[in-house]
Coordinates of C-alpha atoms in Angstrom, one line a residue:
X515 CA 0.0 0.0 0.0
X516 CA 2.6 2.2 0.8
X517 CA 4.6 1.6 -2.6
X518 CA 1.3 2.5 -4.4
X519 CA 1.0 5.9 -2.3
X520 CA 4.6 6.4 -3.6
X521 CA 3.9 6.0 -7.1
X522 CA 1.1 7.7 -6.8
X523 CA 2.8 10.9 -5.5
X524 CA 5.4 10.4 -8.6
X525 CA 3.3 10.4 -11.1
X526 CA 1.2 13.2 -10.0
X527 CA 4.5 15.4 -9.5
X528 CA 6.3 14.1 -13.3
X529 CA 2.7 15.6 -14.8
X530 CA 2.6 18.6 -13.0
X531 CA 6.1 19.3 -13.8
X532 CA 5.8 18.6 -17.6
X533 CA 2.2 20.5 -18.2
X534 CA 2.9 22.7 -21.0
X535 CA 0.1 25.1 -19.7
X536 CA 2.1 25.8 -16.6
X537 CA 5.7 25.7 -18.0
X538 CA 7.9 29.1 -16.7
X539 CA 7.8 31.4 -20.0
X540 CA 5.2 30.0 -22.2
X541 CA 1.6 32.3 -22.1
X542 CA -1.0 32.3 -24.5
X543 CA -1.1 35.8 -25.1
X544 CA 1.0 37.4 -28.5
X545 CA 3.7 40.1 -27.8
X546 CA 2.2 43.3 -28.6
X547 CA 3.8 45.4 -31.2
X548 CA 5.0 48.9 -30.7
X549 CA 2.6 51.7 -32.2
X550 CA 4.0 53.3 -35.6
X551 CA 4.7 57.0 -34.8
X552 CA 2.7 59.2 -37.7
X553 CA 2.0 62.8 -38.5
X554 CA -1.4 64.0 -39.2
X555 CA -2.9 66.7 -40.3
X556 CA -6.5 68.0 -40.3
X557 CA -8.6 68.2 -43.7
X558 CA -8.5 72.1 -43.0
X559 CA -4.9 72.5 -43.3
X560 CA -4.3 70.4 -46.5
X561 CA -6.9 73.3 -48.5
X562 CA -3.8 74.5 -49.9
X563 CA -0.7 73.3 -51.5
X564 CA 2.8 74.3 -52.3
X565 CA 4.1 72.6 -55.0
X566 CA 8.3 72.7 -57.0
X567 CA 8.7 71.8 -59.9
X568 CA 12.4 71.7 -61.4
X569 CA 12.2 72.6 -65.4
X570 CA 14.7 72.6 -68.0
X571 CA 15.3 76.3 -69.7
X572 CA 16.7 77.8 -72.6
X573 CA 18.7 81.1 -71.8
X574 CA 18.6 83.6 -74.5
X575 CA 19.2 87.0 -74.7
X576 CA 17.3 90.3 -74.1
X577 CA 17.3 90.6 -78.2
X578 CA 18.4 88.8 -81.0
X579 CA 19.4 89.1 -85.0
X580 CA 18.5 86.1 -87.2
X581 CA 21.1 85.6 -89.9
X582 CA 19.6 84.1 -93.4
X583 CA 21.1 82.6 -96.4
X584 CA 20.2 84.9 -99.6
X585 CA 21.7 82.1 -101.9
X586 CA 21.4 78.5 -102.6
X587 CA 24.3 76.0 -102.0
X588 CA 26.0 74.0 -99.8
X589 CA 28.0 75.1 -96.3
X590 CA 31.8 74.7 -97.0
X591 CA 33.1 76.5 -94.2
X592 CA 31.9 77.7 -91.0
X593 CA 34.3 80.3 -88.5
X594 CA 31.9 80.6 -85.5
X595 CA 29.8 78.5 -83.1
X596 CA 27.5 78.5 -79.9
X597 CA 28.8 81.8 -77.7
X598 CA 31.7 82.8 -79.8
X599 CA 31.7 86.8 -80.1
X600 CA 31.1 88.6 -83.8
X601 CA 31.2 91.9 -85.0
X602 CA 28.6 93.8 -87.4
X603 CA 30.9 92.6 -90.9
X604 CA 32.4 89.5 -89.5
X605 CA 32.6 86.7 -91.7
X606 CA 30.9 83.9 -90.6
X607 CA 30.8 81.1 -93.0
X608 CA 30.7 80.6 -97.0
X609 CA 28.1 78.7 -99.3
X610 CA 29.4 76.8 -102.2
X611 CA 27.0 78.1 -105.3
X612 CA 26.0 75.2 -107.8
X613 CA 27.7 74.5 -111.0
X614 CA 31.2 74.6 -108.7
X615 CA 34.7 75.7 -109.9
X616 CA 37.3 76.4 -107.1
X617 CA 38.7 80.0 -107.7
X618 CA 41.8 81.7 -106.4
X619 CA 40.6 82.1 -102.8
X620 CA 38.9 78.6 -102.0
X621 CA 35.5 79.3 -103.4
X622 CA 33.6 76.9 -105.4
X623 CA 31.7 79.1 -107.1
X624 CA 31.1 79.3 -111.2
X625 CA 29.7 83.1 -110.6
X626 CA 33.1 83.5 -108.8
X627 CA 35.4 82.1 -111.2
X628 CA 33.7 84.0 -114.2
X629 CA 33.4 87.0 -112.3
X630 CA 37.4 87.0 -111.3
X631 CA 38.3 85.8 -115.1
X632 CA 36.2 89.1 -116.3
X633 CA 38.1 91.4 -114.1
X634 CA 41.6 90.1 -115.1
X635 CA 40.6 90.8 -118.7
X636 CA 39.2 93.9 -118.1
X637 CA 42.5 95.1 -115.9
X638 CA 44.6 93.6 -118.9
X639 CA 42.6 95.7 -121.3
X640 CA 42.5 98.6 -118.9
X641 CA 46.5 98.6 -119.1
X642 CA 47.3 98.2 -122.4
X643 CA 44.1 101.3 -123.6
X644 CA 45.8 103.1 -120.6
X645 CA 49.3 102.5 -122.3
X646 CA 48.2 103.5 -126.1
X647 CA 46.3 106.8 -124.8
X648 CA 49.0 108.1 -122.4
X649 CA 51.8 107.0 -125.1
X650 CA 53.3 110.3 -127.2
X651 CA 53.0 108.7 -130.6
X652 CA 50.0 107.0 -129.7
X653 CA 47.9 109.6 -127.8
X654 CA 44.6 110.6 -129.6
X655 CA 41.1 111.8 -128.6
X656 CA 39.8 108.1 -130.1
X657 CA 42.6 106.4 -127.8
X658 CA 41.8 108.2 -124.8
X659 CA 38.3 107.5 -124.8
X660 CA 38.9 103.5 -125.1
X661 CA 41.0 104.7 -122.6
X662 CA 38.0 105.7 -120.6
X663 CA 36.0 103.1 -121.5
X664 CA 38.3 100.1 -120.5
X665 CA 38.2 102.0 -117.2
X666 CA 34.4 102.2 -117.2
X667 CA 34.3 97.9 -117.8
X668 CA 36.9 97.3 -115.1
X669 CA 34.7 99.2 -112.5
X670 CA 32.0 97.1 -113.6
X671 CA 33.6 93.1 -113.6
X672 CA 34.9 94.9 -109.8
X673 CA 31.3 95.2 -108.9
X674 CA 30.2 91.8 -110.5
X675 CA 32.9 90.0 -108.6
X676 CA 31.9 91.9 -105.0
X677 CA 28.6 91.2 -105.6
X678 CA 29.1 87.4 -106.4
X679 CA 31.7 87.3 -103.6
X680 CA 29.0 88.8 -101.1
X681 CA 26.4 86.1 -102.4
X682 CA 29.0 83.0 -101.1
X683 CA 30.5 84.8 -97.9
X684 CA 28.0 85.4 -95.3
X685 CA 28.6 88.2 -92.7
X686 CA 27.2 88.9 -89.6
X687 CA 24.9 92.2 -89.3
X688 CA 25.0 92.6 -85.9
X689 CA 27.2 92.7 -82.9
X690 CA 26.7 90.6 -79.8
X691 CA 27.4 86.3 -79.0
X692 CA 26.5 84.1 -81.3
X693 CA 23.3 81.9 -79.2
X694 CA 22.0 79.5 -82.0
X695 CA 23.9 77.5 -84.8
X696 CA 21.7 76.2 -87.4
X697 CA 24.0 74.9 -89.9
X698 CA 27.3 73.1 -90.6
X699 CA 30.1 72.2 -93.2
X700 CA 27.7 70.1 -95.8
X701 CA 24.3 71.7 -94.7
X702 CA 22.2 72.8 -97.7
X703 CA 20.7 75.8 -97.9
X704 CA 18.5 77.9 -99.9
X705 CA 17.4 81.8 -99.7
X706 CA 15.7 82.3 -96.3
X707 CA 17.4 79.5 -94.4
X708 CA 18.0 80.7 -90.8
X709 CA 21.6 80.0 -90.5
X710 CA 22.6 81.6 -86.8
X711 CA 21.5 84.2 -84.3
X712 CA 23.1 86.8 -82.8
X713 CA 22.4 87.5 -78.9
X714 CA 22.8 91.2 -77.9
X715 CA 21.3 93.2 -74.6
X716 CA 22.1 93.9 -71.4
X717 CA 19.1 91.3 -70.1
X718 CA 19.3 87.6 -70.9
X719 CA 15.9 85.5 -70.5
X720 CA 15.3 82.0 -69.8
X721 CA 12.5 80.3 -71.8
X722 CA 10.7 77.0 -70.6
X723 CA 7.4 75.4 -71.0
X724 CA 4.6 74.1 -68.1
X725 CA 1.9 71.7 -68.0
X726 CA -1.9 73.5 -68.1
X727 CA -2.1 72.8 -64.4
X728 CA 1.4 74.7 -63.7
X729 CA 0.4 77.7 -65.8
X730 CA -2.9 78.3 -64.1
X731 CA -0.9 78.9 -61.3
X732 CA 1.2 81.3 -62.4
X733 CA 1.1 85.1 -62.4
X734 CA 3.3 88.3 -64.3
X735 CA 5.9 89.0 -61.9
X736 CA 6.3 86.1 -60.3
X737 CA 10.1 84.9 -59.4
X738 CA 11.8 81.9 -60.1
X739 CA 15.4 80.8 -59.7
X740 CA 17.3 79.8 -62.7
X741 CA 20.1 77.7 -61.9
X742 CA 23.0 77.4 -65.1
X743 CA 26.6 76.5 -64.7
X744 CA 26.2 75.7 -60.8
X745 CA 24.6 79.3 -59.8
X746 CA 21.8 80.4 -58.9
X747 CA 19.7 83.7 -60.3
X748 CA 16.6 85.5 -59.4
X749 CA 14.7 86.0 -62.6
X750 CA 10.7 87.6 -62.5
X751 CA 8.1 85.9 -65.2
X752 CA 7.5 88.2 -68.3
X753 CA 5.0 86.5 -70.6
X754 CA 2.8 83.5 -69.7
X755 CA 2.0 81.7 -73.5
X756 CA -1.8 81.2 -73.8
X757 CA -1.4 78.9 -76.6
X758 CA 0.2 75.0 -76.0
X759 CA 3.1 73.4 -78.2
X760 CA 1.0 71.3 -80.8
X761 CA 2.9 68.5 -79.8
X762 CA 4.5 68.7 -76.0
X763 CA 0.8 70.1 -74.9
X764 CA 2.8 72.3 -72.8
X765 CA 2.3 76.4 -72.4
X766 CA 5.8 78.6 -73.2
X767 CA 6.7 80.6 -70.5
X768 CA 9.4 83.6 -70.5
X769 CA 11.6 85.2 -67.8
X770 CA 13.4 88.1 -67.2
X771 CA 17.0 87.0 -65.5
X772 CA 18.5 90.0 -63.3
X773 CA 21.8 89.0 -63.5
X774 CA 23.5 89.8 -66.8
X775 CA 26.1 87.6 -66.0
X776 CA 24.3 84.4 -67.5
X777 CA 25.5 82.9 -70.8
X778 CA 23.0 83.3 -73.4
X779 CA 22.5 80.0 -75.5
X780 CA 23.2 77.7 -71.9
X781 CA 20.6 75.3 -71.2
X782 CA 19.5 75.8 -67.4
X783 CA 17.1 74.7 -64.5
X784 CA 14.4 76.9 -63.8
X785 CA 12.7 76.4 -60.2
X786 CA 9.2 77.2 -59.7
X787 CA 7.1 77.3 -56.9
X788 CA 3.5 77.9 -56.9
X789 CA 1.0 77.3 -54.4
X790 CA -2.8 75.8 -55.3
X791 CA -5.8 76.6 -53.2
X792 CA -8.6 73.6 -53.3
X793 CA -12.2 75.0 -53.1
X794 CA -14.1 72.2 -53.1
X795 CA -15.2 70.4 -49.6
X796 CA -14.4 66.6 -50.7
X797 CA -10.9 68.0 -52.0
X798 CA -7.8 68.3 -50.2
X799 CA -3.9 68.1 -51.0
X800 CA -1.4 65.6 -50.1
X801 CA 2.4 64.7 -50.2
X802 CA 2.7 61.9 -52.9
X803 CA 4.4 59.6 -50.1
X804 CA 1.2 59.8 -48.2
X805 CA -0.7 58.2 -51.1
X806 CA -0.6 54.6 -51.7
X807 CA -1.5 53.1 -55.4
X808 CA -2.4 49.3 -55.3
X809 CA -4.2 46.7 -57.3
X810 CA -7.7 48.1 -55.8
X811 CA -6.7 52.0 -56.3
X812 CA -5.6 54.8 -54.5
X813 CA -5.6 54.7 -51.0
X814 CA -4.4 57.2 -47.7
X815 CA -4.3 56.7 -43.9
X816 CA -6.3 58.5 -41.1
X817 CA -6.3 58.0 -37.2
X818 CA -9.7 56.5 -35.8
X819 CA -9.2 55.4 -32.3
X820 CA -5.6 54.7 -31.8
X821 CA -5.2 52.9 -34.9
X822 CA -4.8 53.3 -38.8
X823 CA -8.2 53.1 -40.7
X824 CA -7.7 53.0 -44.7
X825 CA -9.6 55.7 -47.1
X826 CA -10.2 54.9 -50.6
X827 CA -9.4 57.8 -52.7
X828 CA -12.2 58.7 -55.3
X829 CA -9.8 60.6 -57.4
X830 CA -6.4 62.1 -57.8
X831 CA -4.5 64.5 -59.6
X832 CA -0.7 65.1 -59.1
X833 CA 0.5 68.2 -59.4
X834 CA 4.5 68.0 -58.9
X835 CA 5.1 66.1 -55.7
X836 CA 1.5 67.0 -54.3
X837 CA -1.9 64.8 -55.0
X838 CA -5.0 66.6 -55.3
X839 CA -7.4 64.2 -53.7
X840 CA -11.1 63.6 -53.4
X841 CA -12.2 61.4 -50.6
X842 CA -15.1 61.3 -48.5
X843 CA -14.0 61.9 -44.4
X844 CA -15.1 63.8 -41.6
X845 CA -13.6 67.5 -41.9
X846 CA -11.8 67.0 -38.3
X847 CA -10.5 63.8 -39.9
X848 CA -6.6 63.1 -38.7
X849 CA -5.0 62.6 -41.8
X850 CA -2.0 60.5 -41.4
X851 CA 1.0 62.5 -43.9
X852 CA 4.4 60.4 -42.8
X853 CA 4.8 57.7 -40.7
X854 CA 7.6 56.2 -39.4
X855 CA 6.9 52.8 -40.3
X856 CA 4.8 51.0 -43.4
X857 CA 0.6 51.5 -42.2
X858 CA -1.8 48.8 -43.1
X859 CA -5.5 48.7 -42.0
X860 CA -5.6 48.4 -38.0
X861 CA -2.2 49.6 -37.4
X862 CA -1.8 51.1 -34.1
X863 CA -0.5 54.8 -34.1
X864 CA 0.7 57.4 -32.0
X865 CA 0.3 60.8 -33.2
X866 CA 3.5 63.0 -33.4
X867 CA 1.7 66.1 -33.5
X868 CA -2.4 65.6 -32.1
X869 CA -4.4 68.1 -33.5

């Protein structure tokens, strides 16, 4: 009896000892997970937006001189290009003429070459009249006026050959930098051909284009900075295009740079910010980050009782790094705008900033 009593007592001690329910450590209950620390905003506050946009720009210059082609040919030499410095009369390139013939100086040119064979002969004939006229046993009234007249057909193959030499070499009619280069050795061209501008003026511009969203925010005398070759200018809005590019879609903009200091034909980055008021009730403005796009849509965040609760968005329209949203919530809604952690539905939350 008392060996049973015994084994009794053991077995009742080996199951209490190994009953998982009362093992040290083990507990039914989950660890809890820290709350996600977020920062929310009320619907009132996000009526408004302030949106940058960085844009690329074209710096020109406060005016400009187009040079044409008045002849037809082909480019065969070219002395400038983008920002090189030219005086009114500087020679900036030469057009080959058809029907080539290379003449003395390097033009191919058949007007050229006939018009530099007429003068020789005419300054040959000019010399030897000159020579008969001005001779004692030669001189006679008859003499002197073929005299006269070989003079008379000089001038005129002179003339002929300046005025075929100024068809080939083209010359620039204006002083200032040179901002656009249309052309190069090869190019054809025929009369009217833009073949460079000229940049001149004290005040260069930037030109850049914007979405229709960007423009109707917009205004005359707004400023913008215009960054170009690492620095950064203050330049004020000047003319606001009302018309799009037929095939960007996009609305030419134009802006006054203060600094003169800018290279005219550079390529910078023009800076805007512009700030968009939403009038509508079911409409308010948030950071991209703080919009979620998945299989089902567009979603955000709000607070509800501790915890994350997900809003379906109705609609959205970006605007630079800010959404335009439509939504339907409570206008003392807690709209979650960061968190510090990735939400889903149910998270719990602590607010950064309660409102």
């Amino acid at each position: 009896f008392i060996a049973l009593v015994a084994l009794a007592g053991l077995t009742f001690f080996f199951f209490e000892k190994t009953d998982p329910s009362k093992s040290e450590g083990n507990t039914s209950e989950k660890p809890s997970t820290a709350p996600l620390t977020v920062t929310v905003k009320k619907v009132s506050e996000l009526k408004s937006s302030t949106s940058e946009e960085h844009l690329p720009g074209i710096i020109v210059p406060d005016s400009e001189t187009v040079i044409t082609a008045t002849t037809s040919g082909t480019v065969s030499s070219v002395s400038f290009a983008v920002g090189t410095p030219v005086a009114v009369g500087s020679t900036l390139l030469r057009i080959d003429t058809p029907f080539g013939a290379i003449s003395k100086d390097g033009i191919q040119s058949d007007t050229v070459r006939q018009a530099e064979i007429a003068v020789s002969l005419a300054k040959k004939s000019y010399k030897e009249a000159k020579n008969i006229a001005e001779k004692d046993s030669t001189k006679s009234t008859a003499n002197t006026l073929a005299r006269d007249l070989a003079k008379l057909r000089l001038e005129s193959a002179t003339i002929a050959l300046t005025n075929a030499l100024d068809a080939s070499i083209v010359r620039s009619t204006a002083s200032g930098v040179v901002s656009q280069k249309n052309i190069g050795i090869g190019s054809s061209v025929v009369p009217g051909t833009v073949l460079a501008t000229i940049a001149s003026g004290a005040s260069p511009k930037v030109r850049f284009h914007v979405a229709e969203d960007t423009r109707r925010m917009l205004a005359l005398g707004d400023t913008i900075t215009v960054t170009s070759n690492s620095k950064d200018f203050e330049a004020r809005i000047t003319s606001i295009g009302a018309i799009a590019n037929a095939n960007t879609g996009k609305f030419p903009v134009e802006a006054t740079v203060k600094s003169a200091s800018v290279s005219a034909g550079t390529v910078g980055t023009v800076t805007l910010q512009t700030k968009r008021a939403v009038s509508t009730t079911s409409e308010f403005s948030l950071p991209l980050s703080a919009i979620t796009t998945g299989q089902d849509g567009s979603f955000f965040f709000i607070v509800e009782n501790g915890a994350a609760k997900k809003i379906d968005v109705a609609s959205v329209t970006v605007s630079g790094e800010i959404g335009i949203v439509s939504a339907d919530i409570p206008e003392d809604a807690a709209i979650i705008v960061e968190s510090k952690g990735a939400l889903e539905d149910g998270s719990a939350v602590t607010e950064q900033n309660p409102s």
